[in-house]
């Protein structure tokens, strides 16, 4: 029975190919737009999430803060008020899993005929814990290296590529600002950061080495900032307060005086970024859904025309024994077939478009089964929803009126 | 067997228009028994088509009683009426009313779809009927590829496909030339005499009416003659005018 109905619907659609095609096109564009927009939105979302994951979880960054000297207020980071001992003290707080002092700077790295300028960061072995950063080869430097300021270095993937190409860098010696450094290990690949920087374009040395030998600052022992990691998401607010109290105490800041440091909750910032990406993804989907809705209205419009045109046919069918439900089903099936085929083609168009965008514009796109399944479900629902009214109208005709219709 | 196929008592039908209610059938009572061949004549607007539509369960009366095969149709639901139209009644129209997009065999088989008959059996039965109306070679043709008389044969075949008790024909020869009309009427006669199908026929033409045994003359919504065709006076057999 349903097979016969499908056959009927199919032949009715075939009778007016151009119209069927144009109606279908509405669905194709609607579904294609939804798939494409979701792919772009979710791709952007995924990039943000990946960057956040690469940053490390439950992260605080403690910057040396503004100070007021003789009425002149200097901005954050202007005065080096933090030191490695602060980092050590923070790492001993409860609920803090690790804390690393950070002394970043630029340096030129030379190996044989190759040279490469990059960011060199002085820190402690805790850095790898805080950033959830593993090594792809070799070993990290140890606390003993920090204590004795040895000239060892860990290289990021980009640096390795530029200095060594395919050569194995472990154990080799490179020159950083004309001093020899031994390569202990190579950092695992991280990819882009939230702000689009290449995180693999970096080198890591012991903090003391950076302070004393590499960047030798006026303020011996100071660090630019400290990264600290709480051991759980729940502990974040507690840890933030604890770090504040600890540093005020250590820096002997009087009650009521301004902090000389700033604690930033990176996770909160990351969450905001993730939320923004998600909202964008949703918005793209919502805008595309409007075209799906328009496609649905197109189906309803055509079905209404079709019902009117075929009033006489409906009358004949009723006269020879079609029940209201038979007529309803016939027109509903037509609407559903149009929308489902339209959806199928639309998915192909959407996926093709997404791949083209990825290829041509170099954007990250992400096509999830969920978005395809959703598109199909929505298309079927659109077919039923917008097909229902015309089908109901056809089924509700009185046989004699339908038969007499000219 | 004694139950009349059609039993109508005090049937009224009004159409509601903007100008008010227009009575079309006024107190019509009629009984048709199994195996009868009845012709209904009357001037345009006399209500004969309306009566036909009510008998065929396409339209409903304003008041009065209509028993089809002993069942009061006013108590039936839309689906039950559809079932009657499908199984008990066969309809032949003046304008043939075939589906243009569909082949002749599929047109004939159409009522069987709504009965849930499998496709192979549907087509077998349709082709048997095609042979019977002498168009067996045209099973894959479409309605616009054959003549009017041939189309009417197809329409008759379609009406017969569910082996109905009652065949209703609303001016079946109205669009056909005289010779073709007689061919069609021969088919009706044979169906009545050989298969015992009850036939009710609306017509303008006295020659066509003479194929029936019984004549009903309608005038202004009332039955003015009900008797044997053979005994009807010329005023009862005269065509459309007056």
Coordinates of C-alpha atoms in Angstrom, one line a residue:
Chain A
X1 CA 0.0 0.0 0.0
X2 CA 2.7 2.5 1.0
X3 CA 4.7 1.3 -1.9
X4 CA 1.8 2.1 -4.3
X5 CA 1.5 5.5 -2.6
X6 CA 5.2 6.2 -3.1
X7 CA 4.9 5.2 -6.7
X8 CA 1.9 7.6 -7.1
X9 CA 3.8 10.4 -5.4
X10 CA 6.8 9.8 -7.5
X11 CA 4.9 9.9 -10.8
X12 CA 3.1 13.0 -9.7
X13 CA 6.4 14.7 -9.0
X14 CA 7.7 13.5 -12.4
X15 CA 4.7 15.0 -14.1
X16 CA 6.0 18.5 -13.2
X17 CA 9.7 18.2 -13.2
X18 CA 10.7 21.8 -13.3
X19 CA 8.5 22.7 -10.4
X20 CA 9.6 19.7 -8.3
X21 CA 13.2 20.6 -9.0
X22 CA 12.8 24.2 -8.0
X23 CA 10.9 23.3 -4.8
X24 CA 13.6 20.8 -4.0
X25 CA 16.3 23.5 -4.7
X26 CA 14.8 25.5 -1.8
X27 CA 15.4 22.5 0.5
X28 CA 18.9 21.9 -1.0
X29 CA 20.0 25.4 -0.3
X30 CA 18.4 25.4 3.1
X31 CA 20.0 22.2 4.3
X32 CA 23.3 23.0 2.5
X33 CA 23.5 26.3 4.3
X34 CA 22.8 24.8 7.6
X35 CA 25.4 22.1 7.2
X36 CA 28.0 24.5 5.9
X37 CA 27.4 27.1 8.6
X38 CA 27.4 24.5 11.3
X39 CA 30.7 23.1 9.9
X40 CA 32.3 26.5 9.9
X41 CA 30.9 27.4 13.3
X42 CA 31.9 24.1 14.9
X43 CA 35.3 24.3 13.2
X44 CA 35.9 27.7 14.8
X45 CA 34.7 26.3 18.1
X46 CA 37.0 23.3 17.8
X47 CA 40.0 25.6 17.1
X48 CA 39.3 27.6 20.2
X49 CA 38.8 24.5 22.3
X50 CA 42.0 23.0 21.0
X51 CA 43.9 26.2 21.8
X52 CA 42.4 26.2 25.3
X53 CA 43.4 22.6 25.8
X54 CA 46.9 23.3 24.6
X55 CA 47.2 26.2 27.1
X56 CA 46.9 23.9 30.1
X57 CA 44.0 23.5 32.4
X58 CA 43.0 25.4 35.6
X59 CA 45.6 28.0 34.9
X60 CA 46.5 31.2 36.7
X61 CA 48.9 33.8 35.4
X62 CA 50.4 36.0 38.0
X63 CA 51.8 39.2 36.6
X64 CA 53.9 41.7 38.4
X65 CA 51.5 44.6 39.0
X66 CA 51.3 48.3 38.8
X67 CA 53.2 50.3 41.4
X68 CA 53.0 53.9 42.4
X69 CA 56.3 55.6 42.8
X70 CA 56.1 59.3 43.8
X71 CA 52.7 59.8 42.4
X72 CA 53.5 58.1 39.0
X73 CA 51.5 55.0 38.5
X74 CA 53.2 52.4 36.3
X75 CA 51.1 49.8 34.5
X76 CA 51.1 46.1 35.1
X77 CA 54.3 44.3 34.4
X78 CA 56.3 47.5 34.4
X79 CA 58.2 46.7 37.6
X80 CA 59.6 43.3 38.3
X81 CA 58.1 42.6 41.7
X82 CA 57.9 38.8 41.4
X83 CA 60.7 36.3 41.8
X84 CA 61.3 32.6 41.6
X85 CA 60.9 32.2 45.3
X86 CA 57.3 33.5 45.0
X87 CA 56.7 30.7 42.5
X88 CA 58.2 28.2 44.8
X89 CA 55.9 29.5 47.7
X90 CA 52.8 29.4 45.5
X91 CA 53.6 25.8 44.5
X92 CA 53.6 24.9 48.1
X93 CA 50.0 26.2 48.7
X94 CA 47.4 23.5 49.1
X95 CA 45.3 22.7 45.9
X96 CA 48.1 24.1 43.7
X97 CA 49.6 21.3 41.7
X98 CA 52.5 23.3 40.2
X99 CA 53.8 26.8 39.7
X100 CA 56.5 28.0 37.3
X101 CA 58.4 31.3 37.2
X102 CA 58.6 32.7 33.7
X103 CA 61.5 34.8 32.2
X104 CA 60.8 35.2 28.5
X105 CA 62.9 37.0 26.0
X106 CA 64.0 36.9 22.4
X107 CA 67.2 35.3 21.3
X108 CA 68.9 34.2 18.1
X109 CA 69.6 30.5 17.9
X110 CA 72.4 29.2 15.7
X111 CA 73.2 25.7 14.6
X112 CA 75.9 25.3 12.0
X113 CA 74.9 27.4 9.0
X114 CA 71.3 27.8 10.2
X115 CA 70.0 30.5 12.5
X116 CA 66.5 31.2 13.8
X117 CA 65.2 33.9 16.1
X118 CA 62.7 32.8 18.6
X119 CA 61.3 33.3 22.1
X120 CA 63.4 31.7 24.8
X121 CA 61.7 31.2 28.1
X122 CA 63.5 30.6 31.4
X123 CA 61.6 28.5 33.8
X124 CA 61.6 25.4 36.0
X125 CA 60.7 21.8 35.3
X126 CA 57.3 22.6 36.7
X127 CA 56.6 24.5 33.5
X128 CA 55.9 21.3 31.7
X129 CA 53.4 20.3 34.3
X130 CA 51.6 23.6 34.4
X131 CA 51.3 23.7 30.6
X132 CA 50.4 20.0 30.2
X133 CA 53.3 19.9 27.8
X134 CA 55.2 16.6 27.1
X135 CA 58.4 15.9 25.3
X136 CA 58.4 14.1 21.9
X137 CA 62.1 13.2 22.4
X138 CA 64.9 13.4 25.0
X139 CA 64.5 14.5 28.6
X140 CA 63.5 17.6 30.5
X141 CA 66.1 19.5 32.5
X142 CA 66.0 18.8 36.3
X143 CA 65.9 21.0 39.4
X144 CA 69.6 20.6 39.7
X145 CA 70.0 22.3 36.3
X146 CA 68.0 25.2 37.7
X147 CA 70.1 25.4 40.8
X148 CA 73.4 25.4 38.9
X149 CA 72.2 27.4 35.9
X150 CA 73.4 24.9 33.3
X151 CA 73.3 25.8 29.7
X152 CA 70.7 23.3 28.5
X153 CA 67.7 23.9 26.3
X154 CA 64.4 22.3 25.3
X155 CA 63.3 23.2 21.7
X156 CA 59.9 23.6 20.2
X157 CA 59.0 21.7 17.0
X158 CA 59.1 24.8 14.8
X159 CA 62.6 25.7 16.0
X160 CA 63.8 22.1 15.5
X161 CA 62.5 22.2 11.9
X162 CA 64.2 25.5 11.1
X163 CA 67.6 24.6 12.7
X164 CA 67.8 20.9 12.1
X165 CA 65.5 19.9 9.3
X166 CA 65.4 16.1 9.5
X167 CA 68.5 15.8 11.7
X168 CA 68.1 14.4 15.2
X169 CA 68.8 17.4 17.5
X170 CA 69.1 15.5 20.9
X171 CA 72.5 16.0 22.4
X172 CA 73.6 18.5 19.8
X173 CA 74.9 21.9 20.8
X174 CA 73.5 25.1 19.6
X175 CA 74.5 28.7 20.2
X176 CA 72.1 31.1 21.9
X177 CA 73.4 34.6 21.9
X178 CA 76.8 33.2 21.2
X179 CA 76.9 30.8 24.2
X180 CA 76.7 27.0 23.7
X181 CA 73.7 25.2 24.9
X182 CA 73.1 21.4 24.9
X183 CA 69.7 20.2 23.6
X184 CA 68.2 17.9 26.1
X185 CA 64.8 17.4 24.6
X186 CA 62.2 18.4 22.0
X187 CA 58.8 19.6 23.1
X188 CA 55.6 17.9 21.8
X189 CA 53.6 19.8 19.1
X190 CA 51.1 22.3 20.6
X191 CA 49.7 24.2 17.6
X192 CA 48.3 27.7 17.7
X193 CA 47.5 29.6 20.8
X194 CA 44.2 31.4 21.3
X195 CA 45.6 34.6 19.9
X196 CA 47.0 32.8 16.9
X197 CA 50.7 32.6 17.8
X198 CA 52.7 29.5 17.0
X199 CA 53.3 27.9 20.4
X200 CA 55.9 25.6 18.9
X201 CA 58.2 28.4 18.0
X202 CA 59.9 28.5 21.3
X203 CA 62.8 27.3 23.4
X204 CA 63.0 26.6 27.1
X205 CA 66.0 27.0 29.4
X206 CA 66.4 26.9 33.2
X207 CA 65.2 30.1 34.8
X208 CA 68.5 30.8 36.5
X209 CA 70.3 30.4 33.2
X210 CA 67.9 32.9 31.6
X211 CA 68.3 35.4 34.5
X212 CA 72.0 35.3 34.9
X213 CA 73.4 34.4 31.5
X214 CA 70.9 35.0 28.7
X215 CA 69.0 38.1 29.5
X216 CA 70.9 39.3 32.6
X217 CA 68.5 41.9 34.0
X218 CA 69.1 44.8 36.3
X219 CA 66.8 43.3 38.8
X220 CA 68.6 40.0 39.7
X221 CA 66.3 37.1 40.5
X222 CA 63.1 38.8 39.2
X223 CA 60.7 37.0 36.9
X224 CA 58.3 38.5 34.4
X225 CA 55.3 36.3 35.5
X226 CA 54.4 33.1 37.2
X227 CA 52.1 30.4 35.9
X228 CA 50.3 28.3 38.4
X229 CA 48.0 25.4 38.1
X230 CA 45.2 24.5 40.5
X231 CA 44.6 20.8 40.9
X232 CA 40.9 21.1 40.1
X233 CA 38.4 23.4 38.6
X234 CA 36.5 23.7 41.9
X235 CA 39.6 24.8 43.7
X236 CA 40.1 27.8 41.4
X237 CA 38.5 30.5 43.5
X238 CA 40.1 29.2 46.7
X239 CA 43.5 29.2 45.1
X240 CA 43.1 32.7 43.7
X241 CA 42.4 34.0 47.2
X242 CA 45.3 32.0 48.7
X243 CA 47.7 33.3 46.0
X244 CA 46.6 36.9 46.7
X245 CA 47.1 36.5 50.5
X246 CA 50.4 34.8 50.1
X247 CA 51.9 37.4 47.8
X248 CA 50.7 40.3 49.8
X249 CA 52.3 38.7 52.8
X250 CA 55.6 37.9 51.0
X251 CA 55.7 41.4 49.5
X252 CA 54.9 43.0 52.8
X253 CA 52.0 45.0 51.5
X254 CA 50.2 47.0 54.2
X255 CA 46.5 46.7 54.8
X256 CA 44.7 48.9 52.3
X257 CA 47.7 49.4 50.0
X258 CA 47.5 48.4 46.3
X259 CA 48.7 45.0 45.2
X260 CA 51.9 45.0 43.3
X261 CA 50.8 42.0 41.2
X262 CA 47.8 40.8 39.3
X263 CA 46.3 37.3 39.4
X264 CA 44.6 36.3 36.2
X265 CA 42.3 33.4 35.9
X266 CA 43.1 32.0 32.4
X267 CA 40.4 29.4 32.6
X268 CA 37.7 32.0 33.0
X269 CA 39.1 33.8 30.0
X270 CA 39.2 30.6 28.0
X271 CA 35.6 29.8 29.0
X272 CA 34.6 33.2 27.7
X273 CA 36.4 32.5 24.4
X274 CA 34.8 29.1 24.2
X275 CA 31.4 30.6 24.9
X276 CA 31.9 33.3 22.2
X277 CA 32.8 30.6 19.7
X278 CA 29.7 28.6 20.7
X279 CA 27.4 31.6 20.4
X280 CA 28.9 32.3 17.0
X281 CA 28.4 28.7 15.9
X282 CA 24.8 28.8 17.1
X283 CA 24.1 32.1 15.4
X284 CA 25.5 30.8 12.1
X285 CA 23.2 27.8 12.4
X286 CA 20.2 29.9 13.3
X287 CA 20.7 32.2 10.3
X288 CA 21.1 29.2 8.0
X289 CA 17.9 27.6 9.6
X290 CA 16.0 30.6 8.3
X291 CA 16.7 29.5 4.7
X292 CA 15.6 26.0 5.6
X293 CA 12.3 27.6 6.9
X294 CA 12.0 29.5 3.6
X295 CA 12.5 26.2 1.8
X296 CA 9.8 24.7 3.8
X297 CA 7.4 27.5 3.0
X298 CA 8.3 26.9 -0.7
X299 CA 7.2 23.3 -0.3
X300 CA 3.9 24.4 1.3
X301 CA 3.3 26.9 -1.5
X302 CA 3.9 24.4 -4.2
X303 CA 1.8 21.8 -2.5
X304 CA -1.1 24.2 -2.2
X305 CA -0.9 25.0 -5.9
X306 CA -0.6 21.3 -6.7
X307 CA -3.7 20.5 -4.5
X308 CA -5.7 23.1 -6.3
X309 CA -4.6 22.0 -9.7
X310 CA -5.4 18.4 -8.9
X311 CA -8.7 19.0 -7.3
X312 CA -10.5 17.1 -10.0
X313 CA -8.1 14.2 -9.7
X314 CA -8.8 14.2 -5.9
X315 CA -12.5 14.1 -6.8
X316 CA -12.1 11.1 -9.1
X317 CA -10.1 9.3 -6.6
X318 CA -12.7 9.9 -3.9
X319 CA -15.5 8.8 -6.3
X320 CA -13.8 5.5 -6.8
X321 CA -13.2 4.9 -3.1
X322 CA -10.2 6.8 -1.8
X323 CA -10.6 7.6 1.9
X324 CA -9.6 11.0 3.3
X325 CA -6.5 9.4 4.7
X326 CA -5.4 8.0 1.4
X327 CA -5.5 11.4 -0.1
X328 CA -3.8 12.9 2.9
X329 CA -1.0 10.3 2.7
X330 CA -0.6 10.9 -1.0
X331 CA 0.1 14.6 -0.7
X332 CA 2.0 14.3 2.5
X333 CA 4.3 11.7 0.9
X334 CA 5.0 14.0 -2.0
X335 CA 6.0 16.8 0.4
X336 CA 8.2 14.4 2.4
X337 CA 9.9 12.9 -0.6
X338 CA 10.7 16.4 -1.9
X339 CA 12.1 17.5 1.4
X340 CA 14.1 14.3 2.1
X341 CA 15.6 14.2 -1.4
X342 CA 16.3 17.9 -1.1
X343 CA 17.9 17.3 2.2
X344 CA 20.1 14.5 0.9
X345 CA 21.4 16.6 -1.9
X346 CA 21.7 19.5 0.5
X347 CA 23.9 17.5 2.8
X348 CA 26.2 16.7 -0.2
X349 CA 26.2 20.3 -1.2
X350 CA 26.9 21.4 2.4
X351 CA 29.7 18.9 3.0
X352 CA 31.2 19.7 -0.4
X353 CA 31.0 23.4 0.4
X354 CA 32.6 22.9 3.7
X355 CA 35.5 20.9 2.2
X356 CA 35.9 23.6 -0.4
X357 CA 36.0 26.3 2.3
X358 CA 38.6 24.3 4.2
X359 CA 40.6 23.8 1.0
X360 CA 40.3 27.3 -0.5
X361 CA 40.1 29.5 2.6
X362 CA 42.2 27.4 4.9
X363 CA 39.5 27.5 7.6
X364 CA 39.0 24.7 10.0
X365 CA 35.7 23.1 9.4
X366 CA 34.1 20.3 11.4
X367 CA 31.3 18.2 10.1
X368 CA 29.7 16.1 12.8
X369 CA 27.3 13.2 12.3
X370 CA 25.0 15.0 14.7
X371 CA 24.7 18.0 12.3
X372 CA 23.9 15.7 9.4
X373 CA 21.3 13.7 11.4
X374 CA 19.8 16.9 12.7
X375 CA 19.5 18.3 9.1
X376 CA 17.7 15.1 8.0
X377 CA 15.4 15.1 11.0
X378 CA 14.6 18.8 10.5
X379 CA 14.0 18.2 6.7
X380 CA 11.6 15.4 7.4
X381 CA 9.9 17.5 10.0
X382 CA 9.7 20.5 7.6
X383 CA 8.2 18.2 5.0
X384 CA 5.5 16.9 7.3
X385 CA 4.9 20.3 8.9
X386 CA 4.5 22.2 5.7
X387 CA 3.0 19.3 3.8
X388 CA 0.4 18.7 6.4
X389 CA -1.8 21.7 5.7
X390 CA -2.1 21.3 1.9
X391 CA -2.6 17.5 2.4
X392 CA -5.2 18.1 5.0
X393 CA -6.9 20.6 2.7
X394 CA -7.0 18.0 -0.1
X395 CA -8.3 15.2 2.2
X396 CA -11.0 17.4 3.6
X397 CA -12.6 18.2 0.3
X398 CA -16.1 17.0 -0.3
X399 CA -16.1 14.4 -3.2
X400 CA -18.8 16.2 -5.1
X401 CA -17.2 19.6 -4.9
X402 CA -13.8 18.2 -5.9
X403 CA -15.4 16.3 -8.8
X404 CA -17.3 19.4 -10.1
X405 CA -14.2 21.6 -9.9
X406 CA -13.3 23.1 -13.3
Chain B
X1 CA -32.0 -10.8 -1.9
X2 CA -35.2 -9.1 -1.2
X3 CA -33.5 -6.0 0.1
X4 CA -33.8 -3.3 -2.5
X5 CA -30.4 -1.9 -3.7
X6 CA -31.7 1.6 -3.4
X7 CA -34.5 2.7 -1.1
X8 CA -35.2 6.4 -1.0
X9 CA -38.0 8.0 1.0
X10 CA -39.0 11.6 1.1
X11 CA -35.6 12.9 0.1
X12 CA -35.1 16.6 0.0
X13 CA -32.0 18.4 -1.1
X14 CA -31.3 22.2 -0.9
X15 CA -28.2 24.1 -2.0
X16 CA -27.4 27.0 0.1
X17 CA -26.4 30.0 -2.0
X18 CA -25.9 33.7 -1.2
X19 CA -29.4 34.3 -2.4
X20 CA -30.7 31.7 0.1
X21 CA -31.6 28.1 0.1
X22 CA -32.5 26.7 -3.4
X23 CA -34.5 23.4 -3.3
X24 CA -33.3 20.9 -5.9
X25 CA -35.0 17.7 -4.9
X26 CA -38.5 17.9 -3.3
X27 CA -39.8 14.8 -1.7
X28 CA -38.3 12.1 -3.9
X29 CA -39.2 8.5 -3.0
X30 CA -37.7 5.7 -5.1
X31 CA -37.0 2.0 -4.7
X32 CA -34.7 0.1 -7.1
X33 CA -34.4 -3.6 -6.8
X34 CA -31.5 -5.9 -7.6
X35 CA -31.1 -6.4 -11.3
X36 CA -33.1 -3.4 -12.5
X37 CA -32.0 -1.1 -15.4
X38 CA -33.2 2.3 -14.7
X39 CA -33.0 5.5 -16.8
X40 CA -33.5 8.9 -15.3
X41 CA -34.5 11.7 -17.6
X42 CA -35.4 15.3 -17.1
X43 CA -34.6 18.8 -18.2
X44 CA -31.5 20.6 -17.1
X45 CA -31.9 21.7 -13.5
X46 CA -34.6 19.1 -12.8
X47 CA -32.3 17.6 -10.1
X48 CA -31.4 14.3 -11.9
X49 CA -27.6 14.8 -11.4
X50 CA -28.1 15.7 -7.8
X51 CA -30.2 12.6 -7.3
X52 CA -27.4 10.6 -8.9
X53 CA -24.7 12.1 -6.7
X54 CA -26.7 11.3 -3.6
X55 CA -27.4 7.8 -4.8
X56 CA -23.6 7.5 -5.5
X57 CA -22.7 8.7 -1.9
X58 CA -20.8 11.6 -3.4
X59 CA -23.3 14.1 -1.9
X60 CA -25.6 14.0 1.1
X61 CA -29.4 14.8 1.3
X62 CA -30.7 17.6 3.3
X63 CA -33.4 15.4 4.7
X64 CA -35.1 12.2 4.1
X65 CA -33.9 8.6 4.2
X66 CA -31.6 6.8 1.8
X67 CA -30.9 3.1 2.3
X68 CA -28.2 1.6 0.1
X69 CA -28.3 -2.2 0.3
X70 CA -30.3 -1.7 3.4
X71 CA -27.8 0.6 5.2
X72 CA -28.8 4.1 6.1
X73 CA -26.0 6.2 4.5
X74 CA -26.7 9.2 6.7
X75 CA -25.3 7.2 9.7
X76 CA -22.1 6.3 7.9
X77 CA -18.7 8.0 8.4
X78 CA -16.6 9.4 5.5
X79 CA -14.4 6.4 5.5
X80 CA -17.5 4.1 5.4
X81 CA -18.9 6.0 2.5
X82 CA -15.6 5.8 0.7
X83 CA -15.7 2.0 1.3
X84 CA -19.2 1.9 -0.3
X85 CA -18.1 3.9 -3.3
X86 CA -15.1 1.5 -3.6
X87 CA -16.9 -1.8 -3.3
X88 CA -20.6 -1.5 -3.9
X89 CA -20.9 1.3 -6.5
X90 CA -19.3 1.7 -9.8
X91 CA -19.3 5.2 -11.4
X92 CA -19.3 6.2 -15.0
X93 CA -19.2 9.9 -15.8
X94 CA -20.0 12.0 -18.8
X95 CA -16.5 13.4 -19.0
X96 CA -14.9 9.9 -18.4
X97 CA -12.8 11.2 -15.6
X98 CA -9.7 9.1 -16.2
X99 CA -6.4 10.2 -14.7
X100 CA -4.4 11.7 -17.6
X101 CA -0.9 10.8 -16.4
X102 CA -1.6 7.2 -15.8
X103 CA -1.7 4.2 -18.2
X104 CA -5.1 2.7 -19.1
X105 CA -4.4 -0.5 -17.1
X106 CA -3.4 1.6 -14.1
X107 CA -6.5 3.7 -14.5
X108 CA -8.7 0.6 -14.4
X109 CA -6.7 -0.8 -11.4
X110 CA -7.0 2.4 -9.4
X111 CA -10.0 1.4 -7.2
X112 CA -8.1 -1.7 -6.2
X113 CA -5.3 0.3 -4.7
X114 CA -7.7 1.7 -2.1
X115 CA -8.7 -1.9 -1.3
X116 CA -5.2 -2.9 -0.7
X117 CA -4.9 -5.4 -3.6
X118 CA -1.3 -6.3 -4.5
X119 CA 0.0 -4.8 -7.7
X120 CA 0.3 -8.0 -9.7
X121 CA -3.3 -9.0 -9.0
X122 CA -4.5 -5.4 -9.8
X123 CA -2.9 -5.4 -13.2
X124 CA -4.1 -8.9 -14.0
X125 CA -7.7 -7.9 -13.2
X126 CA -7.3 -4.7 -15.1
X127 CA -6.1 -6.5 -18.2
X128 CA -8.9 -9.0 -18.0
X129 CA -11.3 -6.1 -18.1
X130 CA -9.4 -4.4 -20.9
X131 CA -9.9 -7.5 -23.0
X132 CA -13.6 -7.5 -22.1
X133 CA -14.2 -4.0 -23.3
X134 CA -12.1 -4.8 -26.4
X135 CA -9.1 -2.6 -25.7
X136 CA -6.6 -5.3 -24.5
X137 CA -3.9 -4.0 -26.8
X138 CA -4.0 -0.5 -25.3
X139 CA -3.0 -1.4 -21.8
X140 CA 0.1 0.8 -21.8
X141 CA -1.5 3.8 -23.6
X142 CA -2.6 6.9 -21.9
X143 CA -6.2 8.3 -22.0
X144 CA -5.3 11.1 -24.4
X145 CA -4.1 8.5 -27.0
X146 CA -7.5 6.9 -27.5
X147 CA -10.9 8.1 -28.7
X148 CA -13.8 9.3 -26.5
X149 CA -15.7 6.1 -26.9
X150 CA -12.6 4.1 -26.0
X151 CA -12.1 6.3 -23.0
X152 CA -15.6 5.6 -21.8
X153 CA -15.0 1.9 -22.2
X154 CA -12.0 2.3 -19.9
X155 CA -14.1 4.2 -17.5
X156 CA -16.7 1.4 -17.5
X157 CA -13.9 -1.2 -17.0
X158 CA -12.7 0.9 -14.0
X159 CA -16.2 1.0 -12.6
X160 CA -16.4 -2.8 -12.9
X161 CA -13.1 -3.7 -11.4
X162 CA -14.4 -4.1 -7.9
X163 CA -17.4 -6.1 -9.1
X164 CA -20.0 -3.6 -7.9
X165 CA -23.7 -4.4 -7.3
X166 CA -24.7 -1.0 -8.6
X167 CA -23.5 0.8 -11.6
X168 CA -24.2 4.5 -11.8
X169 CA -23.8 6.3 -15.1
X170 CA -24.3 10.1 -15.4
X171 CA -24.9 10.8 -19.1
X172 CA -22.3 8.3 -20.2
X173 CA -23.0 9.0 -23.9
X174 CA -23.3 12.7 -23.5
X175 CA -19.9 13.3 -25.1
X176 CA -20.1 10.6 -27.8
X177 CA -21.5 10.3 -31.3
X178 CA -24.6 8.2 -32.0
X179 CA -22.8 5.1 -33.2
X180 CA -20.4 5.0 -30.3
X181 CA -23.3 5.7 -27.9
X182 CA -25.0 2.5 -29.1
X183 CA -21.8 0.5 -28.6
X184 CA -21.5 1.8 -25.1
X185 CA -25.1 1.1 -24.3
X186 CA -24.7 -2.4 -25.6
X187 CA -22.1 -2.9 -23.0
X188 CA -24.4 -1.7 -20.3
X189 CA -27.2 -4.0 -21.5
X190 CA -24.9 -6.9 -21.4
X191 CA -23.7 -6.1 -17.9
X192 CA -27.3 -5.8 -16.8
X193 CA -28.6 -9.0 -18.5
X194 CA -25.6 -11.3 -18.3
X195 CA -24.1 -10.2 -14.9
X196 CA -27.2 -9.0 -13.2
X197 CA -25.7 -5.6 -12.2
X198 CA -28.2 -3.0 -11.2
X199 CA -27.8 0.0 -13.4
X200 CA -29.0 3.6 -12.9
X201 CA -28.4 5.8 -15.9
X202 CA -29.0 9.6 -16.4
X203 CA -29.5 10.6 -19.9
X204 CA -31.0 13.3 -22.2
X205 CA -31.4 11.0 -25.2
X206 CA -34.6 8.9 -25.7
X207 CA -32.7 6.3 -27.7
X208 CA -30.3 5.8 -24.9
X209 CA -33.1 5.6 -22.3
X210 CA -34.8 2.9 -24.3
X211 CA -32.0 0.5 -23.4
X212 CA -33.4 0.6 -19.8
X213 CA -36.5 -1.2 -18.6
X214 CA -37.7 1.4 -16.3
X215 CA -37.9 5.2 -16.7
X216 CA -37.9 7.9 -14.0
X217 CA -38.9 11.4 -15.3
X218 CA -37.8 14.2 -13.0
X219 CA -39.3 17.7 -13.3
X220 CA -38.4 20.5 -11.0
X221 CA -37.2 18.2 -8.3
X222 CA -40.1 15.8 -8.3
X223 CA -40.7 12.4 -9.9
X224 CA -43.4 12.9 -12.5
X225 CA -43.2 9.5 -14.2
X226 CA -42.0 6.2 -12.8
X227 CA -42.8 3.1 -14.9
X228 CA -41.8 0.9 -17.8
X229 CA -39.9 2.6 -20.6
X230 CA -42.2 0.8 -23.0
X231 CA -45.3 2.5 -21.5
X232 CA -43.9 6.0 -21.2
X233 CA -45.5 8.7 -23.3
X234 CA -43.5 10.8 -25.7
X235 CA -43.6 13.8 -23.2
X236 CA -41.7 11.7 -20.7
X237 CA -39.1 10.6 -23.2
X238 CA -38.5 13.9 -24.8
X239 CA -34.9 15.3 -24.6
X240 CA -33.6 18.1 -22.5
X241 CA -35.9 20.9 -23.4
X242 CA -38.9 22.1 -21.3

